[in-house]
Amino acid sequence: MTNGNTGAVAGRRVAGAEPRTVYHSPPAVLAGLASLATTVDHKRIGILYGVTAFAFFLLGGLEALLIRTQLLRPHLGVVSAETYNALFTMHGTTMVFLAIMPLNAAFFNYVIPLMIGARDVAFPRLNALSYWIFLAGGLFLNASFLFGTPPDAGWFGYANLTTRPFSPGPAIDYWMLSLQILGASSIIAAVNFIATILNMRAPGMTLMRMPLFVWMALVVQFLIVLAFPAVTVGLIFLLFDRFFGTHFYDVSAGGDLHLWQHLFWIFGHPEVYILILPAFGIVSEVLPTFSRKPLFGAQVMIYSGILIGFFGFGVWSHHMFTVGMGPIADSAFAIATMIIAIPTGVKIFNWLATMWGGRLRPSVAFHYAAGLVALFTIGGLSGVMHASPPVDLQQHDSYFVVAHMHYVLIGGSLFGIFAGLYYWWPKMTGRMLDERLGRLQFWLVAVGFNVAFFPQHFLGALGMPRRIYTYSRGSGWELWNFVSTLGAYVLGLGVLVFVVVAIRSLRTAGARASGDPWDGRTLEWRTSSPPPAHDFDAIPPVYGRDTFWREKYGDARGQKPAPRVETPDPHGIHLPSPSGWPLVIALGLAVAAFGAIYHLALVVIGAGLTVIGAFAFALEHHRNPAHVEQVGNLGVDHRKLAMWTFLGSECFLFGTLIATYLAYKGRSVVGPQPHEILNIPLTTLSTFDLLMSSLLMVLALAAVQRGDRRQARLWLAGTALFGAIFLAFQAYEFTAFVHEGLTLQTNLFGSTFFVLTGFHGGHVTIGVLWLLALLVLDLRGRLGVQDATKVEVAGLYWHFVDVVWIVIFTVVYLIP
Amino acid sequence: MALGGCAWDTPMSTVVARSDFARAILHVYSIVTWVTGIIGVLVFALLILVLVRFRARPGDTTLPQQARGQTLLEIAWTIAPALALLIIAIPTIQVVFRTQSAATAPDALQVTVRGWQWWWEFRYPQLDIVTANELHLPAGRRVVVTLNGPDVIHSFWLPQLGGKRDVIPGRVNHVTLTPEQPGEYWGQCAEFCGASHANMGMRAIVQPAADFERWVAQQQAAPAEPSGPAAAGKAIFAGSACVGCHTIKGFSAGVLAPDLTHFGSRTMLAAGMWPNTPENVAEWVKDPQRLKPGVKMPALGLTDEQAKAIAAYLTSLK
Amino acid sequence: MTAHPAHASTGTYLKVAVILSVITALEFAVIYIRRLTPILIPLLLTLSAGKFALVVMFFMHLRYDTKPLTFLFVSSLVLAIGVAVAVATLPGEFLIFTR
């Protein structure tokens, strides 16, 4: 399925020069499944994401149909209460984490490198790793069905219902562990895409010239990187409560149940923007293409996306208007939520203005995009209603919210995804989707969806609560439940018809697609459908925003840019080598997760697989270093940019850990108290030790950079040694505390102290191992001047762990 | 309500307001609905206009004018929504502060609500009354409801009497309201709390002052001595595990389950699941786990006779 | 390799290390001085912030690196601090923020 032609722009090539694709990292001679299991090609990974996510989407849809069937009439008894509770839990968790997010990721993977004129992402093997970890997490979560213990406390899992006393079996463990696994997948991918988008754009593609889809994706990656740590921490607390007897969500020990809700929604609200912004990006590509005019107010659209992302971090407690935060907090979050509606509304108006005065071609992709404009308006407006706390006191946890969320998630996210599917299907498969059947499919989905969910506004207004497996006659809810269920079936049928449309297009009789079937505006249409493995024969020229359109039709005055001679890269095209280690690492995580539930031995085996896989992954290419230039548009090495991005995420991780320590300070019901047990003089010494280790680290880096191998070894070893000394101090402190009666389980102070400092110590340990690995590399003569970036990146991590300790030392030890 | 009238008057309706709290909410609800409704209609009208008017004529390959943007328009449609939101924001903040006043009226009726898996405990500390699942309130008098709970998070919601407030173990929440119209109001737990979350209903009976006083007196009085089959039922009750969980004043002192002292005076059984009739009670007592998933009340292996006797006893506790 | 950005010298690193040690010693001493108790918390926070900034700017090289990197880290840090303050104060009765 690879061919080397570049589609629509014939006549641009230098006569006689044939593209020369030289694979300097020869593709392994693998076939079929083995090739798929080791692929690092962003296009194939994108398709893996898409197919896997669609399968989970169908599963989540089945769960939904069971839910709606049960609610067709009062007391129907199609499923038991326990099964129903598991169904809505799995439906929500599946749709959010296993369907919508990875379907978005499918597009990120396939389209972004093409749109920015790159040949792949910044870290292709890490890209594969994200996919395999996602698959592992999704399979692990659904394995709970096989063992008869699916999670059943909602996708949002409020403590303390999720704590061991109230959820004794493994059901919640499945939910908790799979979310951690899936979170890792998302964060890794996000770091990758940030580095890609910021650093791998083709020459001439400034940030403001990037397509809107890439911009929205960029905002989404930052949201992922910064928001996931909060739920990671919340889940860590739950994990420790459930497995190790800590008291984070233990009311009798002084725990506060608001804590879970804050941590969850600090993640949860940015998460909804993670779910919708890609769809917004797709609409911003589809509407201009099928209106034959540019996106109206493109700059404003970019800024509004950034504002939505940024302010999205300030509204989370609008999910908590009923918990009793007090009128000041309620009002603050209400106003912040209303403010966020403004940039969202601006987008709707700009989309309308894009279509205004256009020549609208009603392709199916356009149907879905226009549909999103209509349906997201409804969903957004019901969201504005929720923003008012008094109104929300009636609407919260009722079917009104169910209606709102499905309007924004189906009418918004899913319609965006379908628009993207119909739009990019030709590019990805080289085939066209049947437009007539596609229009039928659209109407089935659109009608079915509205019949299913508009009446749920009424159900909410009539007081029907959420998450109830049945309801009584006389409640007044019978009619609309009946109607809603019928609509759901039509919606389900519409989804199945898409499968038919898709399969038909892939058959031999399916119509072939050219490189540019829609007369597109962006760079992905400037190569064949599907693109060759190396995406572009020559990196495309960039003339402005909508660069490909400009090339074809000229700028505002119709003036076409001067043709540039495209010469293929004389060094040939380097493609990254496939790797089997991502799959091994992901497998290890899944095995360890099963072990956490069933047997410690599996945890050891799984962890071993993951660690070995990680080392093998890291050292895989040290004999065959990348020839490709790794410094990008920002003038920074990809790896350095990636590390700084990761450290931003770590700010949130440690920030929430430290904040929890402070929130719980003084709330322990029994002793010992901090001032009775903390050894400040000793800890001051260990702080000094860690600070000095940072000094040794910068000396090590300086030595590597000037090629002084002897000093490099000395300072690297010294840093590792000082790090080990810090760990020794900590080990001594922990054992002393246990002796004096303070353990994880003793009280809130024990829980927060050991988890906070323990996780920090874990970070130090990883750092020491990292340094030792670099030392080993150096001893083998493989740490020369050209490898300085590796040491620099390790140093950034090390120093960050140091500054986190600076904060912990002050907040935990010094401040009384 | 403007559209539909009686169709909205269902037992759990959020748009029928029978207390000052509910009316304050409904006032903001109406404003918000009008504002969002108008905006919605406007956007839809524009969209339909655009889709119809600018559809490409078949065969037309010309390009439209390639407009890129217009700053004035951007400003206009940033400010307009902001103003619309202001119309919503002002009454919102006013009602937030008005309905969450910390000060309690000294003459208010105090009710402590404890949410359990899966029933509601109601205590009247001023009146020394403890009951379950059925709340009686005097019309026209302010009530301060104090919410807490011993197990998981629940949410106390009587829609026609106002918005919901969560029951959060370890914390105390308050709702202040003055019911205005006598009647029977339905309520339900609105925060997922486990297997029988769907079965955690309640009733609020708002009564004229005189009727309320009569109810209070009845609840404060000692339960009548049973006779006939009810007496047999009392004997069975005394000898069973029932006494370990339930309180019947002067007779048993369990504190893990609903107070049954005046169980016979309640209209519903098992937190709003069925009407409180001897037949239903007998069936419930025989096998509660089958009827209410996850319920903590065990089946005691009672025969039909025993169950009927206990039902006679319990329904006699007026 | 592309041209190296400006660099701190070994001397600068040593100076920073000394300052860090001095501040740490000060922090340790300050908690025992009764006269300072009223301003202890802001004082300690300021001293730590100073150490934090020194390590980030010099050891992590941010002072000499390209501006986007600084923007990236500082905005994440600011957001994280905002969220952390909210988590620390909203649920419980922390410091002066009693509900």
PDB file of C-alpha atoms in Angstrom, chain A residues 138-360:
ATOM      1  CA  GLY A 138      -8.008  -1.694  28.170  1.00  0.00           C
ATOM      2  CA  LEU A 139      -7.731  -5.469  28.146  1.00  0.00           C
ATOM      3  CA  PHE A 140      -6.901  -5.517  31.856  1.00  0.00           C
ATOM      4  CA  LEU A 141      -9.971  -3.430  32.692  1.00  0.00           C
ATOM      5  CA  ASN A 142     -12.254  -5.666  30.677  1.00  0.00           C
ATOM      6  CA  ALA A 143     -10.690  -8.823  32.086  1.00  0.00           C
ATOM      7  CA  SER A 144     -12.671  -7.931  35.192  1.00  0.00           C
ATOM      8  CA  PHE A 145     -15.738  -9.176  33.326  1.00  0.00           C
ATOM      9  CA  LEU A 146     -14.088 -12.536  32.760  1.00  0.00           C
ATOM     10  CA  PHE A 147     -13.430 -12.875  36.471  1.00  0.00           C
ATOM     11  CA  GLY A 148     -16.974 -11.858  37.323  1.00  0.00           C
ATOM     12  CA  THR A 149     -15.919  -8.728  39.198  1.00  0.00           C
ATOM     13  CA  PRO A 150     -16.354  -5.694  36.961  1.00  0.00           C
ATOM     14  CA  PRO A 151     -15.997  -2.349  38.752  1.00  0.00           C
ATOM     15  CA  ASP A 152     -19.299  -0.959  39.958  1.00  0.00           C
ATOM     16  CA  ALA A 153     -18.784   2.368  41.689  1.00  0.00           C
ATOM     17  CA  GLY A 154     -19.127   4.669  38.715  1.00  0.00           C
ATOM     18  CA  TRP A 155     -16.487   5.955  36.298  1.00  0.00           C
ATOM     19  CA  PHE A 156     -15.697   8.685  38.857  1.00  0.00           C
ATOM     20  CA  GLY A 157     -15.373   6.262  41.772  1.00  0.00           C
ATOM     21  CA  TYR A 158     -16.188   8.486  44.742  1.00  0.00           C
ATOM     22  CA  ALA A 159     -14.461   7.628  47.984  1.00  0.00           C
ATOM     23  CA  ASN A 160     -15.369   6.267  50.399  1.00  0.00           C
ATOM     24  CA  LEU A 161     -17.657   3.932  48.468  1.00  0.00           C
ATOM     25  CA  THR A 162     -14.513   2.721  46.699  1.00  0.00           C
ATOM     26  CA  THR A 163     -12.598   1.976  49.894  1.00  0.00           C
ATOM     27  CA  ARG A 164     -12.133  -1.602  51.058  1.00  0.00           C
ATOM     28  CA  PRO A 165     -14.875  -1.606  53.738  1.00  0.00           C
ATOM     29  CA  PHE A 166     -17.560  -0.650  51.218  1.00  0.00           C
ATOM     30  CA  SER A 167     -16.125  -2.360  48.119  1.00  0.00           C
ATOM     31  CA  PRO A 168     -14.368  -5.416  49.443  1.00  0.00           C
ATOM     32  CA  GLY A 169     -13.672  -7.437  46.295  1.00  0.00           C
ATOM     33  CA  PRO A 170     -11.254  -6.881  43.401  1.00  0.00           C
ATOM     34  CA  ALA A 171     -13.732  -4.922  41.274  1.00  0.00           C
ATOM     35  CA  ILE A 172     -12.453  -1.488  42.267  1.00  0.00           C
ATOM     36  CA  ASP A 173      -8.857  -2.720  42.117  1.00  0.00           C
ATOM     37  CA  TYR A 174      -9.379  -3.436  38.420  1.00  0.00           C
ATOM     38  CA  TRP A 175     -10.724   0.069  37.886  1.00  0.00           C
ATOM     39  CA  MET A 176      -8.001   1.768  39.905  1.00  0.00           C
ATOM     40  CA  LEU A 177      -5.071  -0.094  38.382  1.00  0.00           C
ATOM     41  CA  SER A 178      -6.302   0.163  34.802  1.00  0.00           C
ATOM     42  CA  LEU A 179      -6.723   3.922  35.125  1.00  0.00           C
ATOM     43  CA  GLN A 180      -3.136   4.215  36.306  1.00  0.00           C
ATOM     44  CA  ILE A 181      -1.944   2.166  33.334  1.00  0.00           C
ATOM     45  CA  LEU A 182      -4.034   4.192  30.893  1.00  0.00           C
ATOM     46  CA  GLY A 183      -2.815   7.422  32.448  1.00  0.00           C
ATOM     47  CA  ALA A 184       0.771   6.394  31.828  1.00  0.00           C
ATOM     48  CA  SER A 185      -0.045   5.717  28.180  1.00  0.00           C
ATOM     49  CA  SER A 186      -1.635   9.133  27.762  1.00  0.00           C
ATOM     50  CA  ILE A 187       1.150  11.072  29.461  1.00  0.00           C
ATOM     51  CA  ILE A 188       3.857   9.344  27.440  1.00  0.00           C
ATOM     52  CA  ALA A 189       1.994  10.096  24.216  1.00  0.00           C
ATOM     53  CA  ALA A 190       1.394  13.691  25.254  1.00  0.00           C
ATOM     54  CA  VAL A 191       5.083  14.346  25.922  1.00  0.00           C
ATOM     55  CA  ASN A 192       5.815  12.827  22.522  1.00  0.00           C
ATOM     56  CA  PHE A 193       3.337  15.004  20.657  1.00  0.00           C
ATOM     57  CA  ILE A 194       4.402  18.185  22.410  1.00  0.00           C
ATOM     58  CA  ALA A 195       7.979  17.572  21.337  1.00  0.00           C
ATOM     59  CA  THR A 196       6.791  16.702  17.832  1.00  0.00           C
ATOM     60  CA  ILE A 197       4.565  19.717  17.341  1.00  0.00           C
ATOM     61  CA  LEU A 198       6.956  22.217  18.886  1.00  0.00           C
ATOM     62  CA  ASN A 199      10.130  20.855  17.398  1.00  0.00           C
ATOM     63  CA  MET A 200       9.515  19.005  14.125  1.00  0.00           C
ATOM     64  CA  ARG A 201       7.615  21.414  11.962  1.00  0.00           C
ATOM     65  CA  ALA A 202       8.747  21.815   8.370  1.00  0.00           C
ATOM     66  CA  PRO A 203      10.764  24.958   7.603  1.00  0.00           C
ATOM     67  CA  GLY A 204       8.422  27.926   7.267  1.00  0.00           C
ATOM     68  CA  MET A 205       5.712  26.445   9.446  1.00  0.00           C
ATOM     69  CA  THR A 206       5.619  28.900  12.307  1.00  0.00           C
ATOM     70  CA  LEU A 207       3.288  28.127  15.194  1.00  0.00           C
ATOM     71  CA  MET A 208       0.656  30.529  13.887  1.00  0.00           C
ATOM     72  CA  ARG A 209       0.712  28.830  10.482  1.00  0.00           C
ATOM     73  CA  MET A 210      -0.103  25.417  11.950  1.00  0.00           C
ATOM     74  CA  PRO A 211      -3.488  23.932  11.100  1.00  0.00           C
ATOM     75  CA  LEU A 212      -6.146  24.321  13.788  1.00  0.00           C
ATOM     76  CA  PHE A 213      -6.290  20.580  14.352  1.00  0.00           C
ATOM     77  CA  VAL A 214      -2.620  20.601  15.309  1.00  0.00           C
ATOM     78  CA  TRP A 215      -3.175  23.590  17.612  1.00  0.00           C
ATOM     79  CA  MET A 216      -6.103  21.960  19.391  1.00  0.00           C
ATOM     80  CA  ALA A 217      -4.068  18.773  19.685  1.00  0.00           C
ATOM     81  CA  LEU A 218      -1.200  20.751  21.215  1.00  0.00           C
ATOM     82  CA  VAL A 219      -3.482  22.256  23.846  1.00  0.00           C
ATOM     83  CA  VAL A 220      -4.885  18.781  24.543  1.00  0.00           C
ATOM     84  CA  GLN A 221      -1.399  17.350  25.113  1.00  0.00           C
ATOM     85  CA  PHE A 222      -0.640  20.035  27.666  1.00  0.00           C
ATOM     86  CA  LEU A 223      -3.940  19.347  29.386  1.00  0.00           C
ATOM     87  CA  ILE A 224      -3.083  15.653  29.553  1.00  0.00           C
ATOM     88  CA  VAL A 225       0.402  16.263  30.884  1.00  0.00           C
ATOM     89  CA  LEU A 226      -0.752  18.654  33.587  1.00  0.00           C
ATOM     90  CA  ALA A 227      -4.137  17.199  34.559  1.00  0.00           C
ATOM     91  CA  PHE A 228      -3.473  13.468  34.780  1.00  0.00           C
ATOM     92  CA  PRO A 229      -1.081  13.714  37.735  1.00  0.00           C
ATOM     93  CA  ALA A 230      -3.941  14.889  39.952  1.00  0.00           C
ATOM     94  CA  VAL A 231      -6.002  11.756  39.384  1.00  0.00           C
ATOM     95  CA  THR A 232      -2.816   9.696  39.514  1.00  0.00           C
ATOM     96  CA  VAL A 233      -2.257  11.000  43.018  1.00  0.00           C
ATOM     97  CA  GLY A 234      -5.915  10.483  43.986  1.00  0.00           C
ATOM     98  CA  LEU A 235      -5.695   6.914  42.748  1.00  0.00           C
ATOM     99  CA  ILE A 236      -2.382   6.361  44.549  1.00  0.00           C
ATOM    100  CA  PHE A 237      -4.112   7.374  47.768  1.00  0.00           C
ATOM    101  CA  LEU A 238      -6.942   4.937  47.023  1.00  0.00           C
ATOM    102  CA  LEU A 239      -4.488   2.209  46.152  1.00  0.00           C
ATOM    103  CA  PHE A 240      -2.603   2.697  49.389  1.00  0.00           C
ATOM    104  CA  ASP A 241      -5.854   2.764  51.373  1.00  0.00           C
ATOM    105  CA  ARG A 242      -7.043  -0.437  49.734  1.00  0.00           C
ATOM    106  CA  PHE A 243      -3.751  -2.358  49.750  1.00  0.00           C
ATOM    107  CA  PHE A 244      -1.655  -0.914  52.556  1.00  0.00           C
ATOM    108  CA  GLY A 245      -4.121   0.361  55.119  1.00  0.00           C
ATOM    109  CA  THR A 246      -3.469   4.096  54.894  1.00  0.00           C
ATOM    110  CA  HIS A 247      -6.172   6.568  55.886  1.00  0.00           C
ATOM    111  CA  PHE A 248      -6.469   9.067  53.048  1.00  0.00           C
ATOM    112  CA  TYR A 249     -10.178   8.392  52.644  1.00  0.00           C
ATOM    113  CA  ASP A 250     -10.786   7.066  56.139  1.00  0.00           C
ATOM    114  CA  VAL A 251     -13.238   9.354  57.885  1.00  0.00           C
ATOM    115  CA  SER A 252     -12.721   7.900  61.335  1.00  0.00           C
ATOM    116  CA  ALA A 253      -8.997   8.707  61.112  1.00  0.00           C
ATOM    117  CA  GLY A 254      -9.631  12.313  60.120  1.00  0.00           C
ATOM    118  CA  GLY A 255      -9.683  11.824  56.353  1.00  0.00           C
ATOM    119  CA  ASP A 256     -11.748  14.240  54.264  1.00  0.00           C
ATOM    120  CA  LEU A 257     -13.914  12.816  51.494  1.00  0.00           C
ATOM    121  CA  HIS A 258     -13.777  16.112  49.622  1.00  0.00           C
ATOM    122  CA  LEU A 259     -10.146  15.324  48.877  1.00  0.00           C
ATOM    123  CA  TRP A 260     -10.947  12.572  46.394  1.00  0.00           C
ATOM    124  CA  GLN A 261     -13.474  14.781  44.647  1.00  0.00           C
ATOM    125  CA  HIS A 262     -11.056  17.682  44.330  1.00  0.00           C
ATOM    126  CA  LEU A 263      -8.242  15.512  43.010  1.00  0.00           C
ATOM    127  CA  PHE A 264     -10.543  13.661  40.640  1.00  0.00           C
ATOM    128  CA  TRP A 265     -12.172  16.768  39.209  1.00  0.00           C
ATOM    129  CA  ILE A 266      -8.941  18.736  38.930  1.00  0.00           C
ATOM    130  CA  PHE A 267      -8.213  16.019  36.410  1.00  0.00           C
ATOM    131  CA  GLY A 268     -11.821  15.445  35.381  1.00  0.00           C
ATOM    132  CA  HIS A 269     -12.601  18.868  34.158  1.00  0.00           C
ATOM    133  CA  PRO A 270      -9.572  19.342  31.919  1.00  0.00           C
ATOM    134  CA  GLU A 271     -10.380  15.791  30.791  1.00  0.00           C
ATOM    135  CA  VAL A 272     -13.609  16.942  29.185  1.00  0.00           C
ATOM    136  CA  TYR A 273     -11.647  19.516  27.218  1.00  0.00           C
ATOM    137  CA  ILE A 274      -9.227  16.748  26.303  1.00  0.00           C
ATOM    138  CA  LEU A 275     -12.241  14.939  24.908  1.00  0.00           C
ATOM    139  CA  ILE A 276     -13.738  17.840  22.946  1.00  0.00           C
ATOM    140  CA  LEU A 277     -10.886  19.989  21.654  1.00  0.00           C
ATOM    141  CA  PRO A 278      -9.748  17.468  19.038  1.00  0.00           C
ATOM    142  CA  ALA A 279     -13.296  17.420  17.679  1.00  0.00           C
ATOM    143  CA  PHE A 280     -13.200  21.224  17.550  1.00  0.00           C
ATOM    144  CA  GLY A 281      -9.943  20.951  15.639  1.00  0.00           C
ATOM    145  CA  ILE A 282     -11.447  18.542  13.144  1.00  0.00           C
ATOM    146  CA  VAL A 283     -14.443  20.793  12.566  1.00  0.00           C
ATOM    147  CA  SER A 284     -12.030  23.674  11.981  1.00  0.00           C
ATOM    148  CA  GLU A 285     -10.462  21.658   9.179  1.00  0.00           C
ATOM    149  CA  VAL A 286     -13.593  20.148   7.665  1.00  0.00           C
ATOM    150  CA  LEU A 287     -15.804  23.236   7.514  1.00  0.00           C
ATOM    151  CA  PRO A 288     -13.305  25.391   5.602  1.00  0.00           C
ATOM    152  CA  THR A 289     -12.516  22.563   3.184  1.00  0.00           C
ATOM    153  CA  PHE A 290     -16.139  21.993   2.301  1.00  0.00           C
ATOM    154  CA  SER A 291     -17.014  25.698   2.321  1.00  0.00           C
ATOM    155  CA  ARG A 292     -14.123  26.435  -0.019  1.00  0.00           C
ATOM    156  CA  LYS A 293     -12.984  29.344   2.113  1.00  0.00           C
ATOM    157  CA  PRO A 294     -10.615  29.738   5.054  1.00  0.00           C
ATOM    158  CA  LEU A 295     -11.511  29.281   8.696  1.00  0.00           C
ATOM    159  CA  PHE A 296     -12.972  32.581   9.829  1.00  0.00           C
ATOM    160  CA  GLY A 297     -10.949  34.170  12.607  1.00  0.00           C
ATOM    161  CA  ALA A 298      -8.247  31.503  12.671  1.00  0.00           C
ATOM    162  CA  GLN A 299      -6.100  33.439  15.119  1.00  0.00           C
ATOM    163  CA  VAL A 300      -9.034  33.969  17.451  1.00  0.00           C
ATOM    164  CA  MET A 301      -9.821  30.274  17.185  1.00  0.00           C
ATOM    165  CA  ILE A 302      -6.282  29.449  18.257  1.00  0.00           C
ATOM    166  CA  TYR A 303      -6.360  31.825  21.198  1.00  0.00           C
ATOM    167  CA  SER A 304      -9.805  30.700  22.310  1.00  0.00           C
ATOM    168  CA  GLY A 305      -8.568  27.100  22.322  1.00  0.00           C
ATOM    169  CA  ILE A 306      -5.612  28.094  24.482  1.00  0.00           C
ATOM    170  CA  LEU A 307      -7.874  30.064  26.835  1.00  0.00           C
ATOM    171  CA  ILE A 308     -10.307  27.179  27.166  1.00  0.00           C
ATOM    172  CA  GLY A 309      -7.416  24.899  28.045  1.00  0.00           C
ATOM    173  CA  PHE A 310      -5.921  27.296  30.546  1.00  0.00           C
ATOM    174  CA  PHE A 311      -9.165  28.287  32.262  1.00  0.00           C
ATOM    175  CA  GLY A 312     -10.211  24.667  32.245  1.00  0.00           C
ATOM    176  CA  PHE A 313      -7.937  24.296  35.254  1.00  0.00           C
ATOM    177  CA  GLY A 314      -9.934  26.763  37.259  1.00  0.00           C
ATOM    178  CA  VAL A 315     -13.481  25.426  37.149  1.00  0.00           C
ATOM    179  CA  TRP A 316     -13.361  21.878  38.494  1.00  0.00           C
ATOM    180  CA  SER A 317     -15.510  22.375  41.551  1.00  0.00           C
ATOM    181  CA  HIS A 318     -18.559  23.073  39.444  1.00  0.00           C
ATOM    182  CA  HIS A 319     -18.890  19.302  39.707  1.00  0.00           C
ATOM    183  CA  MET A 320     -19.100  19.780  43.472  1.00  0.00           C
ATOM    184  CA  PHE A 321     -21.792  22.391  43.968  1.00  0.00           C
ATOM    185  CA  THR A 322     -23.783  20.018  46.177  1.00  0.00           C
ATOM    186  CA  VAL A 323     -21.015  19.025  48.587  1.00  0.00           C
ATOM    187  CA  GLY A 324     -21.199  22.135  50.734  1.00  0.00           C
ATOM    188  CA  MET A 325     -18.046  24.092  49.909  1.00  0.00           C
ATOM    189  CA  GLY A 326     -19.659  27.306  51.052  1.00  0.00           C
ATOM    190  CA  PRO A 327     -21.103  30.268  49.130  1.00  0.00           C
ATOM    191  CA  ILE A 328     -17.753  31.888  48.340  1.00  0.00           C
ATOM    192  CA  ALA A 329     -16.218  28.835  46.696  1.00  0.00           C
ATOM    193  CA  ASP A 330     -19.518  28.091  44.925  1.00  0.00           C
ATOM    194  CA  SER A 331     -19.690  31.601  43.514  1.00  0.00           C
ATOM    195  CA  ALA A 332     -16.047  31.672  42.437  1.00  0.00           C
ATOM    196  CA  PHE A 333     -16.338  28.434  40.503  1.00  0.00           C
ATOM    197  CA  ALA A 334     -19.700  29.477  39.048  1.00  0.00           C
ATOM    198  CA  ILE A 335     -18.241  32.660  37.620  1.00  0.00           C
ATOM    199  CA  ALA A 336     -15.142  30.914  36.309  1.00  0.00           C
ATOM    200  CA  THR A 337     -17.358  28.349  34.592  1.00  0.00           C
ATOM    201  CA  MET A 338     -19.467  31.033  32.969  1.00  0.00           C
ATOM    202  CA  ILE A 339     -16.370  32.821  31.767  1.00  0.00           C
ATOM    203  CA  ILE A 340     -15.179  29.681  30.009  1.00  0.00           C
ATOM    204  CA  ALA A 341     -18.406  29.615  28.026  1.00  0.00           C
ATOM    205  CA  ILE A 342     -17.294  32.755  26.206  1.00  0.00           C
ATOM    206  CA  PRO A 343     -14.345  31.422  24.197  1.00  0.00           C
ATOM    207  CA  THR A 344     -16.427  28.339  23.476  1.00  0.00           C
ATOM    208  CA  GLY A 345     -19.268  30.425  22.117  1.00  0.00           C
ATOM    209  CA  VAL A 346     -16.814  32.437  20.045  1.00  0.00           C
ATOM    210  CA  LYS A 347     -15.859  29.216  18.275  1.00  0.00           C
ATOM    211  CA  ILE A 348     -19.444  28.483  17.321  1.00  0.00           C
ATOM    212  CA  PHE A 349     -19.814  31.920  15.793  1.00  0.00           C
ATOM    213  CA  ASN A 350     -16.562  31.642  13.890  1.00  0.00           C
ATOM    214  CA  TRP A 351     -17.653  28.327  12.431  1.00  0.00           C
ATOM    215  CA  LEU A 352     -20.933  29.870  11.302  1.00  0.00           C
ATOM    216  CA  ALA A 353     -18.989  32.732   9.762  1.00  0.00           C
ATOM    217  CA  THR A 354     -16.719  30.249   7.999  1.00  0.00           C
ATOM    218  CA  MET A 355     -19.704  28.716   6.258  1.00  0.00           C
ATOM    219  CA  TRP A 356     -21.294  32.093   5.591  1.00  0.00           C
ATOM    220  CA  GLY A 357     -20.667  33.159   2.035  1.00  0.00           C
ATOM    221  CA  GLY A 358     -19.105  29.834   1.158  1.00  0.00           C
ATOM    222  CA  ARG A 359     -19.887  27.279  -1.532  1.00  0.00           C
ATOM    223  CA  LEU A 360     -21.009  24.455   0.780  1.00  0.00           C
TER     224      LEU A 360
END
